[in-house]
Short mmCIF file of C-alpha atoms in Angstrom, two decimals:
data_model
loop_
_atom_site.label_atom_id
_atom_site.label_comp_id
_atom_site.label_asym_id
_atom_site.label_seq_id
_atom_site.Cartn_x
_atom_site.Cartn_y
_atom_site.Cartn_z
CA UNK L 832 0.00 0.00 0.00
CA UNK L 833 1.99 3.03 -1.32
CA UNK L 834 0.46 6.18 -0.46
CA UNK L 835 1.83 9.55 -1.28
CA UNK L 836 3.25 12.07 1.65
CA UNK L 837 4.15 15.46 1.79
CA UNK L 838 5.93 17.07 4.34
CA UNK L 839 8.08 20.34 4.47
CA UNK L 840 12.00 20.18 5.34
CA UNK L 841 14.73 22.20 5.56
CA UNK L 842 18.67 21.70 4.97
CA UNK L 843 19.36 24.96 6.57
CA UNK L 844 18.11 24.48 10.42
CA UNK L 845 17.29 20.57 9.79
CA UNK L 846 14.01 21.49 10.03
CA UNK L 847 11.89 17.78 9.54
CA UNK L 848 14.40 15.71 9.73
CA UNK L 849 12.86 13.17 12.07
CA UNK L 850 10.33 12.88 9.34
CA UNK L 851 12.85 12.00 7.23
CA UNK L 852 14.74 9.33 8.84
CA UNK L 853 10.73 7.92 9.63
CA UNK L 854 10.08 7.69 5.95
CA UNK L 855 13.63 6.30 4.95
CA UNK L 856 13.35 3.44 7.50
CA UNK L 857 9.74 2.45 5.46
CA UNK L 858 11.27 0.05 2.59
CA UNK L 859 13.32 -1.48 5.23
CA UNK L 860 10.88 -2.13 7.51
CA UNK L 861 8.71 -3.43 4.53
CA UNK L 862 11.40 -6.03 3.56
CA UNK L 863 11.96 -7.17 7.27
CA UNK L 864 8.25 -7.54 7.46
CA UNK L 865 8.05 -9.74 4.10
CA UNK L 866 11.34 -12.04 5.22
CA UNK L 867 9.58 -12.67 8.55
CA UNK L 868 6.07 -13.69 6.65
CA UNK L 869 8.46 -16.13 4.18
CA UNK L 870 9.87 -17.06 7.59
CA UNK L 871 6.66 -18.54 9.15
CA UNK L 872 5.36 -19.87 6.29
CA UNK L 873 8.79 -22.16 5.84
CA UNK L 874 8.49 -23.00 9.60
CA UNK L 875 4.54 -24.33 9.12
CA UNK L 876 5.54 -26.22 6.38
CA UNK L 877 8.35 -27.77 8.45
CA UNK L 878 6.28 -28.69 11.23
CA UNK L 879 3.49 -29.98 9.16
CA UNK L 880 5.89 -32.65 7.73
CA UNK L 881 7.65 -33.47 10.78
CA UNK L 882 4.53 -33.59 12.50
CA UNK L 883 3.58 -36.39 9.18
CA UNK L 884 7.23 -38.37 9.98
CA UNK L 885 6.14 -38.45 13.39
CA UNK L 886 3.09 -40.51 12.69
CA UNK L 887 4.69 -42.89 9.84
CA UNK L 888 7.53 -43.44 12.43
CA UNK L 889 5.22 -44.81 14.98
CA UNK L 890 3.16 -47.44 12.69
CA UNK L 891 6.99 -48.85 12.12
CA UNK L 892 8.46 -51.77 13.56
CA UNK L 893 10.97 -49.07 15.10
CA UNK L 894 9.27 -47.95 17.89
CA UNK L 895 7.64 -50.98 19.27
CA UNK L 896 9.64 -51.30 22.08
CA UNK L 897 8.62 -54.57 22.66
CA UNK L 898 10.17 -56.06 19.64
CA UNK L 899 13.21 -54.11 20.35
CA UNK L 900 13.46 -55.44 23.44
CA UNK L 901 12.79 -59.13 22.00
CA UNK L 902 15.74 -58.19 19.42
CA UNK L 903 18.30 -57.18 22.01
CA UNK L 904 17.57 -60.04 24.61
CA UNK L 905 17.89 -62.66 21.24
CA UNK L 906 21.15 -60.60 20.93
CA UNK L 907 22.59 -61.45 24.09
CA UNK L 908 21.31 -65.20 24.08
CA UNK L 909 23.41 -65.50 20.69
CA UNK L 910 26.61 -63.74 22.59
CA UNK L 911 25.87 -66.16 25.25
CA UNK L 912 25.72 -68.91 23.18
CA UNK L 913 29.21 -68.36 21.45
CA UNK L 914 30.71 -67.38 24.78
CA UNK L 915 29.82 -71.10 26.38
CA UNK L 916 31.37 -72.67 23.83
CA UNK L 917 34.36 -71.72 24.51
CA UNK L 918 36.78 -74.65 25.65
CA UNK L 919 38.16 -74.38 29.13
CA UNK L 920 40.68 -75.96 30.98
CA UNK L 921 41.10 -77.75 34.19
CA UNK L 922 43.50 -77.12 36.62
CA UNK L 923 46.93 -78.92 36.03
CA UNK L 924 47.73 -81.64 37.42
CA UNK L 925 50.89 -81.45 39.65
CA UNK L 926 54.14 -83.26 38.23
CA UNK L 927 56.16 -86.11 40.40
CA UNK L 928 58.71 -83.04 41.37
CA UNK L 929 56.23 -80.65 42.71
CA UNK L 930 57.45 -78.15 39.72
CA UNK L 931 54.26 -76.37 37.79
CA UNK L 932 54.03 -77.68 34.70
CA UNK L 933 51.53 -75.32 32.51
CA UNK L 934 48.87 -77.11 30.25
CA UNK L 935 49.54 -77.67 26.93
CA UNK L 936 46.86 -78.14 24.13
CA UNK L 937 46.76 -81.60 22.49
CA UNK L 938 49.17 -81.57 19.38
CA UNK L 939 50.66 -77.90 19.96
CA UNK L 940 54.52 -77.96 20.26
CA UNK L 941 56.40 -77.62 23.26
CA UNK L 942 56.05 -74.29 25.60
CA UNK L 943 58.59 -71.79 25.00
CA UNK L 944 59.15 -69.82 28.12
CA UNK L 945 59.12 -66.18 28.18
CA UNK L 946 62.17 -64.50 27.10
CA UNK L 947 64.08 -63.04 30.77
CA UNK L 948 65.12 -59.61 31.16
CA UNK L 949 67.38 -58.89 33.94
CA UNK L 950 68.74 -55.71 35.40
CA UNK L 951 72.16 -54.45 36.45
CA UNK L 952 71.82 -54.98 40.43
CA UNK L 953 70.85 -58.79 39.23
CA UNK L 954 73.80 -61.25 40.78
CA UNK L 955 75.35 -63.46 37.53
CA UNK L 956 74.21 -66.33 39.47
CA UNK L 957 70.42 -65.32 39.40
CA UNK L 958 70.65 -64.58 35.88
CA UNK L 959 71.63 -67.49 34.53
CA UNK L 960 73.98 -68.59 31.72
CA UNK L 961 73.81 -66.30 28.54
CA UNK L 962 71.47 -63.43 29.59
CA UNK L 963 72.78 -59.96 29.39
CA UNK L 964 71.97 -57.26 31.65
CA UNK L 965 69.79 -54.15 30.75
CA UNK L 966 70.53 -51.05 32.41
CA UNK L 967 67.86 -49.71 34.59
CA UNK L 968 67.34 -45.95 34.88
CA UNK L 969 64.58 -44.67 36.86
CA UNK L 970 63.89 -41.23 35.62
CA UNK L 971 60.17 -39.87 35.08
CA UNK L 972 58.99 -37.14 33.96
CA UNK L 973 57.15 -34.57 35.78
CA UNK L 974 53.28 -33.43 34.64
CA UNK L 975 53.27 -30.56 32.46
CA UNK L 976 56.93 -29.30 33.16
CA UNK L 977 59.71 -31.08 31.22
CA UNK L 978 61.72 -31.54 34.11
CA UNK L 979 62.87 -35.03 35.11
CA UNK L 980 62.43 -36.49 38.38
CA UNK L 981 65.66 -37.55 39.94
CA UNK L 982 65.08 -40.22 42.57
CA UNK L 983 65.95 -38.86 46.21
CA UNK L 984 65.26 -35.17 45.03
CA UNK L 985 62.17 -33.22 45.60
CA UNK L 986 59.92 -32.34 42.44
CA UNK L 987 58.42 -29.10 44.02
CA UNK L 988 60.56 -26.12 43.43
CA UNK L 989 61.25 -24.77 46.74
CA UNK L 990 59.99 -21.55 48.20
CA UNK L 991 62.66 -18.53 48.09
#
């Protein structure tokens, strides 16, 4: 609705400029008004069909939470299942020394023990023949700082 105003100004003692700014402001107003209508409409239309999902979401198998609750519980019957068929093993049986002697599965070659690391306060006699020391160093590093920890000395920095 355009309609056609008059009103008196003047440049020399700013004489209705209010009026002015007022009438400026109209097309941008008008615009803001328009992109708010386009707006709403855009956000009925959005509910309207999410409000339609909605309803074909509950005539699906989805949210009967029975049958969910039937599919998880078959779910962890099946888990169940493969978990008991696991093999297990008895306890050993102890040998005529007294030593341990750790099962062995039927048809698997012999154990191999565990290679042995040692450290430098080990005594050559507890090592045994053919093992070489590694050197031990305890240093750790402090949170957030860089610094190492020295065993013995205090990680705080003291108060001077």
């Amino acid at each position: 609705p355009s309609s056609t105003r008059y009103a008196e100004a003047s440049m020399y003692n700013s004489f209705g400029l209010k009026f002015l700014y007022k009438w400026f402001n109209l097309p941008f107003l008008q615009l803001q008004r328009e992109t708010l209508l386009g707006q709403l409409e855009t956000n009925t239309r959005e509910t309207d069909v999410t409000a339609y999902e909605l309803d074909v979401y509950e005539q699906t198998d989805e949210s009967n939470y029975d049958l969910f609750l039937e599919k998880l519980s078959a779910q962890r019957r099946s888990k169940a299942e493969q978990n008991s068929n696991i093999p297990t093993f008895g306890l050993p049986s102890p040998s005529p020394s007294g030593a341990y002697v750790p099962p062995s599965l039927p048809g698997a070659p012999g154990v191999r023990s565990a290679p042995r690391v040692t450290f430098q306060g080990d005594t050559p006699s507890s090592q045994g023949p053919g093992v070489a020391p590694v050197p031990f160093r305890p240093i750790l590093e402090s949170v957030g700082r860089g610094k190492p920890i020295v065993p013995g000395k205090s990680p705080m920095p003291s108060a001077s």
